[in-house]
Short mmCIF file of C-alpha atoms and ligand atoms in Angstrom, two decimals:
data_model
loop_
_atom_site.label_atom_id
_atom_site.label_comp_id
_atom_site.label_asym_id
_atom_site.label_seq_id
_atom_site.Cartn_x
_atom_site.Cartn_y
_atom_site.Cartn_z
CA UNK G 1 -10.36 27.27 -8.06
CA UNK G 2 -8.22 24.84 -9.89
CA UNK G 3 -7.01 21.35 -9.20
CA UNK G 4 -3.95 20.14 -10.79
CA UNK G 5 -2.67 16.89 -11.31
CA UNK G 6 1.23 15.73 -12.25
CA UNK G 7 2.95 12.78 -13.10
CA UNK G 8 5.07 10.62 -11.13
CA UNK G 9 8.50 9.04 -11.63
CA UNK G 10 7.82 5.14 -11.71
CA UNK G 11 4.35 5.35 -11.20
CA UNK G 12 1.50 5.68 -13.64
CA UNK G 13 -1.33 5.03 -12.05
CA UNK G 14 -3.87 8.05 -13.23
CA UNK G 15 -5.39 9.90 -9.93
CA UNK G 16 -8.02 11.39 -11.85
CA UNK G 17 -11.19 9.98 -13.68
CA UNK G 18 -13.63 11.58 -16.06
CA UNK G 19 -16.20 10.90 -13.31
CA UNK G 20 -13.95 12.90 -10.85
CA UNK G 21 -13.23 15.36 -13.18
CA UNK G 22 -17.09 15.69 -13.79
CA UNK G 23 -17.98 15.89 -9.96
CA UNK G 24 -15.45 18.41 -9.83
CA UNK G 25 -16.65 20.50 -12.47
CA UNK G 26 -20.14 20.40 -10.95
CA UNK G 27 -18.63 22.31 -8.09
CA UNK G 28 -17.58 24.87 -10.05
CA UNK G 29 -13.98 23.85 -9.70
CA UNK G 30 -11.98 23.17 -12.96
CA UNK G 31 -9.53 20.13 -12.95
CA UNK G 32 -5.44 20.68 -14.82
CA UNK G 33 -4.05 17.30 -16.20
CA UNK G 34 -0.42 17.26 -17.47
CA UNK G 35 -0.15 15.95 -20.75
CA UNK G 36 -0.42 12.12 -20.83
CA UNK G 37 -1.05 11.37 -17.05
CA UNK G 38 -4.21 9.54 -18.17
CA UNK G 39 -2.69 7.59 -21.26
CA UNK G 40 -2.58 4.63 -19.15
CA UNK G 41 -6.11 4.35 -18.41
CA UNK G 42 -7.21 5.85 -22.13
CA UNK G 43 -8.15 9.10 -20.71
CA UNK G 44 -6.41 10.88 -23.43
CA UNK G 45 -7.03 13.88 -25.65
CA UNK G 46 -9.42 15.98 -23.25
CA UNK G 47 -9.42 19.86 -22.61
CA UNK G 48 -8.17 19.31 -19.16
CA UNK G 49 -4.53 18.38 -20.57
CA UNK G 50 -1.80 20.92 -20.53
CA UNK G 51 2.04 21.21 -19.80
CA UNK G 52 3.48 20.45 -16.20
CA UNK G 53 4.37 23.91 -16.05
CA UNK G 54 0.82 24.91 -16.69
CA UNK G 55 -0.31 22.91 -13.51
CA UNK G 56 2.09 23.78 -11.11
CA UNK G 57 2.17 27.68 -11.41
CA UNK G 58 -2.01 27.58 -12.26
CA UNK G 59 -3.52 24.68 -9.93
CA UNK G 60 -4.38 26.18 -6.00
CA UNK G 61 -3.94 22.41 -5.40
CA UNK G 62 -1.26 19.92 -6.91
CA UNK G 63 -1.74 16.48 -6.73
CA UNK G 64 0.94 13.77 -7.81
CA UNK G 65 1.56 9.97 -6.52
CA UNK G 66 4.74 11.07 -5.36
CA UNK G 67 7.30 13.63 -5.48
CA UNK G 68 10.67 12.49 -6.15
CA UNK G 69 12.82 15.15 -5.03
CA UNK G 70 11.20 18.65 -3.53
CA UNK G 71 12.95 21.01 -5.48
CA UNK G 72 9.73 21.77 -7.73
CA UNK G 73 7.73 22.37 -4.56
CA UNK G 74 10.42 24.67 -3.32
CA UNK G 75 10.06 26.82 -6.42
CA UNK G 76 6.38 27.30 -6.35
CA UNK G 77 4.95 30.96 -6.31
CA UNK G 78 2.05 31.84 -4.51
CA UNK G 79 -0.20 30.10 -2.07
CA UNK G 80 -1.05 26.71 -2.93
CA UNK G 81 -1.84 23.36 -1.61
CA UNK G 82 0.37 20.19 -2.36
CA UNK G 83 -1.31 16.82 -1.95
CA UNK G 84 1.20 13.02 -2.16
CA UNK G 85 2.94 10.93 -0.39
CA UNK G 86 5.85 11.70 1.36
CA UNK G 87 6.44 9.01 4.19
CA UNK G 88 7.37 11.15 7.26
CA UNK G 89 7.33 8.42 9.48
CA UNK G 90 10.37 7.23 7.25
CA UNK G 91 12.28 10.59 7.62
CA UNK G 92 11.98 11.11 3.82
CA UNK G 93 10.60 14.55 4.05
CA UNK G 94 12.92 17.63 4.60
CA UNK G 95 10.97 20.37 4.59
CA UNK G 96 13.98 22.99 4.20
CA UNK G 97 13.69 25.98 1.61
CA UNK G 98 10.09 25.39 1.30
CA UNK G 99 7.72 28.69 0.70
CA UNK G 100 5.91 29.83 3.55
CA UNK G 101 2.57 29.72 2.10
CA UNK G 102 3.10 25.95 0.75
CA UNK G 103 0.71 24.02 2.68
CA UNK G 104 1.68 20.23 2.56
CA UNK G 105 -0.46 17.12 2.54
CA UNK G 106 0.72 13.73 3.42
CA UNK G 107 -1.83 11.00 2.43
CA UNK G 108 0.03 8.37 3.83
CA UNK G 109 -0.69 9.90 7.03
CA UNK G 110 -4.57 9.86 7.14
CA UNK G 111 -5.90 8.05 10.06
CA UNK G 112 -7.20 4.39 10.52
CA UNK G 113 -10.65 5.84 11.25
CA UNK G 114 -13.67 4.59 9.79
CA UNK G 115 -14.52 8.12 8.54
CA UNK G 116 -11.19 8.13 6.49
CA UNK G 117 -11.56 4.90 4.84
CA UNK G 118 -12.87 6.12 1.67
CA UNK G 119 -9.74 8.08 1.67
CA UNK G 120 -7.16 5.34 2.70
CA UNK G 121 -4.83 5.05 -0.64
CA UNK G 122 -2.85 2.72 1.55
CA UNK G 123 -5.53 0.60 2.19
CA UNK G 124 -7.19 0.19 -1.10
CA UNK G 125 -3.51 -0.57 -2.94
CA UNK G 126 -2.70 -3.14 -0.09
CA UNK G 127 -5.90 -4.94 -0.78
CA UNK G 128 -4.87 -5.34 -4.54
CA UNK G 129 -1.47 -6.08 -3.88
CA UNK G 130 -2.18 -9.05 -1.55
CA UNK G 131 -4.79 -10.34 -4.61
CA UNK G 132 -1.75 -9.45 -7.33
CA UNK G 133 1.27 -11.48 -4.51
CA UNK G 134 -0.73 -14.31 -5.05
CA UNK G 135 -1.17 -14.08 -8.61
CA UNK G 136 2.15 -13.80 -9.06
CA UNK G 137 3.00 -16.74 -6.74
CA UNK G 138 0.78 -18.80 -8.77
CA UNK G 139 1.80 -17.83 -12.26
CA UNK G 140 5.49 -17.98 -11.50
CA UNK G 141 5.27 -21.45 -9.14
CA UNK G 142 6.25 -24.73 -11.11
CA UNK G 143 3.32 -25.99 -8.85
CA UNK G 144 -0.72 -25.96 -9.13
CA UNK G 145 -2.46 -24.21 -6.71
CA UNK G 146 -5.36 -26.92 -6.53
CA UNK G 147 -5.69 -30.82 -5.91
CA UNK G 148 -5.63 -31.65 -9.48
CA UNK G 149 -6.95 -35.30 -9.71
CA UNK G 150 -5.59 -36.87 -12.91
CA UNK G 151 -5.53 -40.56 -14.29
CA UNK G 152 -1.79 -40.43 -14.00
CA UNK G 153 -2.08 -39.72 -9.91
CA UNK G 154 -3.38 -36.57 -7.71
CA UNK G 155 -1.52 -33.42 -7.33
CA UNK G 156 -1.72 -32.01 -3.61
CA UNK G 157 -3.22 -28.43 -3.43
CA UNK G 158 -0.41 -26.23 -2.54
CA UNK G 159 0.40 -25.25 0.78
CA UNK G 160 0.32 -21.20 1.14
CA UNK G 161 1.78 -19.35 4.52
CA UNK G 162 0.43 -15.81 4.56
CA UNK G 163 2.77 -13.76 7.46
CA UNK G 164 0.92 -10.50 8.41
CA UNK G 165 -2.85 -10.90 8.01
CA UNK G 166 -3.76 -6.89 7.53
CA UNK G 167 -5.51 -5.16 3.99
CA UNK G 168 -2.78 -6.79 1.93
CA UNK G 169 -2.89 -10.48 3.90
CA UNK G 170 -6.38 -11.11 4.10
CA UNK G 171 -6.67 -10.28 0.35
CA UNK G 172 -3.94 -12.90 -0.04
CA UNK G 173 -5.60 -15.26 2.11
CA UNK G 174 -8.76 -15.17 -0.15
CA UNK G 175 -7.05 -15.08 -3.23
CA UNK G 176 -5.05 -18.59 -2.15
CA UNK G 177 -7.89 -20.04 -0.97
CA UNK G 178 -10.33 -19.43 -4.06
CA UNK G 179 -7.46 -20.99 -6.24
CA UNK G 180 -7.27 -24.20 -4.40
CA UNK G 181 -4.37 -23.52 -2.07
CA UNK G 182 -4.62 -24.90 1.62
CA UNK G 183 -3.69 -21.85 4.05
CA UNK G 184 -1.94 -20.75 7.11
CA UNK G 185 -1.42 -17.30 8.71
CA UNK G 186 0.12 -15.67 10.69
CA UNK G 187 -0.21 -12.34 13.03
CA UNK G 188 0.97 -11.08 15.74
CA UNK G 189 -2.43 -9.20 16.90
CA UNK G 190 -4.27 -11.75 18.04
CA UNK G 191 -7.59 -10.12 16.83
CA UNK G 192 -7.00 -11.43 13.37
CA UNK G 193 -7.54 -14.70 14.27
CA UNK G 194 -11.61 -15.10 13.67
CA UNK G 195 -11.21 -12.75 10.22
CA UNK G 196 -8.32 -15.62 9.31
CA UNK G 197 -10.56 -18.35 10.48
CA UNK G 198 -13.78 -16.84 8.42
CA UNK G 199 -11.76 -17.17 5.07
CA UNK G 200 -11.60 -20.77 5.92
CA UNK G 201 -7.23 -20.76 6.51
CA UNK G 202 -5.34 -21.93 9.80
CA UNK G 203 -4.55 -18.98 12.04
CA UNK G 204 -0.86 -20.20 13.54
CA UNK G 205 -0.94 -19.22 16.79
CA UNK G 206 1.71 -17.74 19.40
CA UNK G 207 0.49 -17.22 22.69
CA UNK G 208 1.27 -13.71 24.76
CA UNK G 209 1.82 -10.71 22.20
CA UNK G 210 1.64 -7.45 23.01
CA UNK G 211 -1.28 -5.18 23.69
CA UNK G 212 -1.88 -3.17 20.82
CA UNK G 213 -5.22 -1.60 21.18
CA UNK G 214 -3.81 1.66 21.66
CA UNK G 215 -1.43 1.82 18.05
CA UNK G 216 -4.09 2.71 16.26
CA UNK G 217 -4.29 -0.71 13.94
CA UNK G 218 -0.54 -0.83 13.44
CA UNK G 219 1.53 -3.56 15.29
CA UNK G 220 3.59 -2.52 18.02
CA UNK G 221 6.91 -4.25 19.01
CA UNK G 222 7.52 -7.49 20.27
CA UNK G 223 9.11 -8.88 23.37
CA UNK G 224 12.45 -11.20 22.64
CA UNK G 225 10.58 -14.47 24.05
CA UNK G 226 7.71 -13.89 21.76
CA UNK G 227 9.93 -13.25 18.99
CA UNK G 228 11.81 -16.50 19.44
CA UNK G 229 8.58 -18.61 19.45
CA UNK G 230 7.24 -17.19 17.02
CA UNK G 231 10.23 -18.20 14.90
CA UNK G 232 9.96 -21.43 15.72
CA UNK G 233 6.08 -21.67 14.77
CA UNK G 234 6.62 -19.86 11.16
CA UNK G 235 9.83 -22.15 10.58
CA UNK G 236 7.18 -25.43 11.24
CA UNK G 237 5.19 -23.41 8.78
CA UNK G 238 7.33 -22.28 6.30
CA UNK G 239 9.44 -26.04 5.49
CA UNK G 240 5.80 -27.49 4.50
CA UNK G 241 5.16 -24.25 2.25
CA UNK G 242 4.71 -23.93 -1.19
CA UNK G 243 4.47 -20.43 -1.05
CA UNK G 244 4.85 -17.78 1.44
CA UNK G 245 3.41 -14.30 1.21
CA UNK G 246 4.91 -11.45 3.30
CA UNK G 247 3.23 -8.55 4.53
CA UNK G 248 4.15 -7.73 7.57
CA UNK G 249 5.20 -4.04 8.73
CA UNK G 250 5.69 -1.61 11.60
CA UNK G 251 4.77 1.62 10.32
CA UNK G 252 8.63 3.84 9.95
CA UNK G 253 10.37 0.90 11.30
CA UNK G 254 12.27 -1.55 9.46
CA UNK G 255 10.12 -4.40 8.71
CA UNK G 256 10.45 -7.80 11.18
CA UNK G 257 13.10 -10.46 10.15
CA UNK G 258 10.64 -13.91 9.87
CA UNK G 259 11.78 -15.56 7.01
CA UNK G 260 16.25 -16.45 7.95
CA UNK G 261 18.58 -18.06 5.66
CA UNK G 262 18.02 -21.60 7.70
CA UNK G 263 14.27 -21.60 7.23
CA UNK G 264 14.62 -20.22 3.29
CA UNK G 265 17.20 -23.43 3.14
CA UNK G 266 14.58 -25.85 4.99
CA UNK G 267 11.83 -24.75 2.33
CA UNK G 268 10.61 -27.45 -0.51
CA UNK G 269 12.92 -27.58 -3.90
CA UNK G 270 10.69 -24.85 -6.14
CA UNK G 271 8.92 -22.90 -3.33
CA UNK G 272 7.93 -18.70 -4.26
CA UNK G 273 8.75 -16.33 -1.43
CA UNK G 274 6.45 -12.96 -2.41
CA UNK G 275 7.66 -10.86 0.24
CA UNK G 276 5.74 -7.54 -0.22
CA UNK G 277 7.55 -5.86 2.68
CA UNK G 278 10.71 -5.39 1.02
CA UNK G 279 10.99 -1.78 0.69
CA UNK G 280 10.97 -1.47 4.38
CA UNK G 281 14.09 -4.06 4.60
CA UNK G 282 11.79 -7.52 3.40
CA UNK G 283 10.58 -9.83 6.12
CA UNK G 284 12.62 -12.47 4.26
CA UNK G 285 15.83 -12.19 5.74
CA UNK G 286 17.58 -12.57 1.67
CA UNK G 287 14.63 -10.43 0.04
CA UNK G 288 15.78 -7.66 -2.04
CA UNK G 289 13.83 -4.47 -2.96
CA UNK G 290 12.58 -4.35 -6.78
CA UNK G 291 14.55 -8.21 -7.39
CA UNK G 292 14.19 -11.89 -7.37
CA UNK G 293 16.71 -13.80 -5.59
CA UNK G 294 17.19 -17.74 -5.66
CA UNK G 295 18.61 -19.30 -2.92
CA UNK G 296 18.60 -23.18 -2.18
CA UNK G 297 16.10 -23.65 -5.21
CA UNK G 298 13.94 -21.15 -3.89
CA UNK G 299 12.52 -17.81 -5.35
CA UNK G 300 12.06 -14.79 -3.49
CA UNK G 301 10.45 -11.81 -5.13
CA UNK G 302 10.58 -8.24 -3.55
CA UNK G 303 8.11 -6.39 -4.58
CA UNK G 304 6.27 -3.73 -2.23
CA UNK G 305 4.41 -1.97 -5.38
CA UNK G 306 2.33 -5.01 -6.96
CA UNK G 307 -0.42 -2.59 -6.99
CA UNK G 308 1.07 -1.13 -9.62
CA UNK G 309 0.45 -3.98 -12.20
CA UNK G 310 -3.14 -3.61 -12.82
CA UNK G 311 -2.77 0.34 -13.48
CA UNK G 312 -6.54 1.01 -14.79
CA UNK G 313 -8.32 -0.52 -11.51
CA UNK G 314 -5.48 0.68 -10.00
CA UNK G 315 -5.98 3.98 -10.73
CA UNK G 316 -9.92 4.43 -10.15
CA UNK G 317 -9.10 3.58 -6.73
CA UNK G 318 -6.78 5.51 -6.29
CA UNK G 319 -8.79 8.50 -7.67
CA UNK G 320 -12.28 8.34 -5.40
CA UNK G 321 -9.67 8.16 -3.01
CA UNK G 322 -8.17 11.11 -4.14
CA UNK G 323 -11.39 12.83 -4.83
CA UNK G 324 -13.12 11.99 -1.65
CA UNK G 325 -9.71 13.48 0.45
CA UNK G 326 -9.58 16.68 -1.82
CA UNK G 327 -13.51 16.91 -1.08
CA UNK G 328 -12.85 16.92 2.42
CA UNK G 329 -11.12 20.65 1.55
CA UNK G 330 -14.11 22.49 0.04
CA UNK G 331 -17.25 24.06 1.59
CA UNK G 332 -20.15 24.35 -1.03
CA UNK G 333 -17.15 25.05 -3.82
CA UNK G 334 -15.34 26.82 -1.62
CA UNK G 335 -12.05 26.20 -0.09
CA UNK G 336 -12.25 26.14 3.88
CA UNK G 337 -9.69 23.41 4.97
CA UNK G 338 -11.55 23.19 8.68
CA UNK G 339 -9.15 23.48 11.47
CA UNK G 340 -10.98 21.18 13.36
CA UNK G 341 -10.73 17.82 10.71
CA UNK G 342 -8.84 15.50 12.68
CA UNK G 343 -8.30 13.64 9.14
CA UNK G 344 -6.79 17.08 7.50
CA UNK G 345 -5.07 17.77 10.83
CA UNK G 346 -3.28 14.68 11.02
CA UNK G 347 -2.45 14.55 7.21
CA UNK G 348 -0.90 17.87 7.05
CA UNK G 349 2.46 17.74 7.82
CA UNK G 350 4.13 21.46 6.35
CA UNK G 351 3.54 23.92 8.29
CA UNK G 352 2.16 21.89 10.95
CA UNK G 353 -1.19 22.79 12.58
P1 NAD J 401 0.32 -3.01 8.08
O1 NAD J 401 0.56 -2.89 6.62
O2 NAD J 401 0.84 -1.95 8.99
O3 NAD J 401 0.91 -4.42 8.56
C1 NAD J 401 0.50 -5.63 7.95
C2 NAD J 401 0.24 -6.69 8.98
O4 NAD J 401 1.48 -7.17 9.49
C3 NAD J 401 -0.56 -6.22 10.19
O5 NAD J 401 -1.72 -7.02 10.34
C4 NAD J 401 0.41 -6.36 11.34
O6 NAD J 401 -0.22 -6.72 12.56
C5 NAD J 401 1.29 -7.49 10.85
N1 NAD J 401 2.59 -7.60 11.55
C6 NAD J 401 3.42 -6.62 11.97
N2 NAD J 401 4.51 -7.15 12.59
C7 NAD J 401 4.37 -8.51 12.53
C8 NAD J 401 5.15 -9.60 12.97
N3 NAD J 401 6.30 -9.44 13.63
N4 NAD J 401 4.69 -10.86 12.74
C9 NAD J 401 3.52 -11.04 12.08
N5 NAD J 401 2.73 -10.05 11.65
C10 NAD J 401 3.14 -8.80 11.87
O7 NAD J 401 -1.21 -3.18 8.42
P2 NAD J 401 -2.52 -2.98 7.55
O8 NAD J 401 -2.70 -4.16 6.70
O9 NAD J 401 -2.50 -1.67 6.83
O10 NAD J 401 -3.68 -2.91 8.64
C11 NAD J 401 -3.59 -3.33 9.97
C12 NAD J 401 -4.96 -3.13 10.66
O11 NAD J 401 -5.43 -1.80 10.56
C13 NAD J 401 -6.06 -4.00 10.06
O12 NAD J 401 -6.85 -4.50 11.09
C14 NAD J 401 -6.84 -3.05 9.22
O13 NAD J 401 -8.19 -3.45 9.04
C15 NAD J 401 -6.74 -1.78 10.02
N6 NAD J 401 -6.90 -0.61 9.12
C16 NAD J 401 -7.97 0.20 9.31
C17 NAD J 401 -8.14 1.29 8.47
C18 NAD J 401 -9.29 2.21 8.64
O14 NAD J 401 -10.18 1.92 9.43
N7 NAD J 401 -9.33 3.33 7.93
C19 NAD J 401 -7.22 1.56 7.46
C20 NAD J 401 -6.11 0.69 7.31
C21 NAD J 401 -5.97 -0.40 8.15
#
């Protein structure tokens, strides 16, 4: 049994450690790098390495951070197991010409369980994201973060608005806070309120959202009236912000509008808008994807990959992840794939169960 690993375009995050590759090996099952996937992390040089080729017509299972277009997959021979991310829920994957006896993987589809945590890829990047959105915030402001008290007068600690407090916003909240900032957030399920309050920021509040006990941790859609109010709580927010971090998303849905023109326009001369949501269409209404934009004196930065800046802790993450999903495959070495793993159900999407 072999477990292959390839590179990804615009992503080099490593999803395989030597301690991975060592558990692995302890199970009998030997692990296929392509050449240089690790140079990022300094996992260069070892007997694993080998051409791209190599992996994809030797490895039973092929891992890679993301497949850019399918035609590889569509010429693999033999029965094998492909493991990435291919966003169904955004209608990116086509499944057309692919072999019979492809089975496909879609981590981005694991469950919000607490058995598939150790699993959650999405999870673990959002929580360094948040951390890096702030970083970036601070190291790009012209402001400090903290009351600085000088003999030439007192700075005021910056004023941070966090909008979506999930992985990625309560890792921002933290971050803000520990550098001085004063904090709001924002969220429109309620139950955040005490985690927002327990990191010691303002939860802004907007009575009568939706019930969302049943989505399964993502947000559902709100009513017009709620939307409307909860404009005109985020604009009180945003014109006293320094910075505003944006996380906010509805899983395959374009991401909510809570940032407009007017309020970007109302914001302080030299304010950062980090709006992580901007592959999904930005919560910012004037974010772009992968660009900074100035408007009105202020910055907005889209950026839904800041995860990828810190590539070695990046990447250990990323493979226990990895390794503890893949685990979930084998039986005492062997490979079983149990029909009856709700987290392997759910996460395989070609053929479907
Ligand atoms: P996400 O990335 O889907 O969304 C980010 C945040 O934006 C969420 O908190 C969401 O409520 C919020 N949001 C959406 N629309 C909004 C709007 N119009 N205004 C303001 N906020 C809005 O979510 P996430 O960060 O991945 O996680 C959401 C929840 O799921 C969290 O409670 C998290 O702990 C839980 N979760 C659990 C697991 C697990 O148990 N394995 C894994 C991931 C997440």
């Amino acid at each position: 049994m072999k477990i292959g690993f390839i590179k990804s375009v615009g992503d080099d995050r490593c999803p395989i450690s030597q301690k991975n590759i060592d558990k692995w090996k302890k199970q009998n099952i030997d692990v296929l790098m392509e050449d240089g996937i690790g140079s990022g992390i300094g996992l260069t040089q070892i007997e694993e390495e080998c051409s791209r080729e190599t992996v994809l017509s030797e490895a039973d299972i092929i891992y890679a951070n993301n497949f850019n277009d399918l035609s590889e997959l569509k010429s693999l021979n033999g029965s094998k197991i492909v493991v990435s991310f291919f966003e169904p829920y955004n209608g990116k994957f086509n499944p057309e010409g692919l072999p019979a006896n492809v089975k496909i993987f879609s981590m981005d589809m694991i469950p919000r369980t607490t058995l598939a945590q150790s699993m959650d890829v999405l999870s673990s990047m959002a929580s360094l994201a948040g951390y890096q959105a702030v970083i970036t915030a601070a190291v790009q402001s012209e402001r400090y973060f903290p009351m600085m008290m000088t003999a030439a007068g007192t700075i005021k600690p910056a004023q941070t608005l966090v909008i979506g407090a999930g992985v990625a916003g309560l890792q921002a909240i933290a971050t803000a806070k520990r550098l001085g900032s004063r904090v709001e957030a924002f969220d429109v399920r309620a139950a955040v309120k005490q985690e927002v309050e327990s990191l010691g920021a303002k939860f802004v509040e907007v009575e009568g959202s939706k019930d969302d006990s049943a989505a399964g941790g993502y947000a559902v859609q709100q009513s017009e009236d709620y939307l409307m109010r909860q404009k005109q709580e985020i604009a009180k927010s945003a014109a006293k912000s320094d910075v505003i971090i944006c996380t906010a998303q509805l899983r395959g849905k374009k991401a909510p509008i809570l940032i407009t023109k007017e309020m970007v326009e109302a914001m302080k001369f030299g304010s950062i808008i980090v709006d992580m949501a901007s592959s999904t269409g930005g919560n910012c209404e004037l974010s772009k994807d992968n660009e900074e934009v100035f408007h009105h004196g202020v910055k907005i930065i889209g950026n839904s990959s800041l995860f990828l800046e810190k590539i070695i802790d990046a990447s250990e993450l990323l493979s226990n992840n990895v390794y503890n999903y893949l685990s979930t495959m084998f039986y005492n070495g062997e490979l079983v794939i149990p029909e009856n793993d709700e987290i392997l159900q759910a996460s395989m999407i070609y053929p479907k169960y």
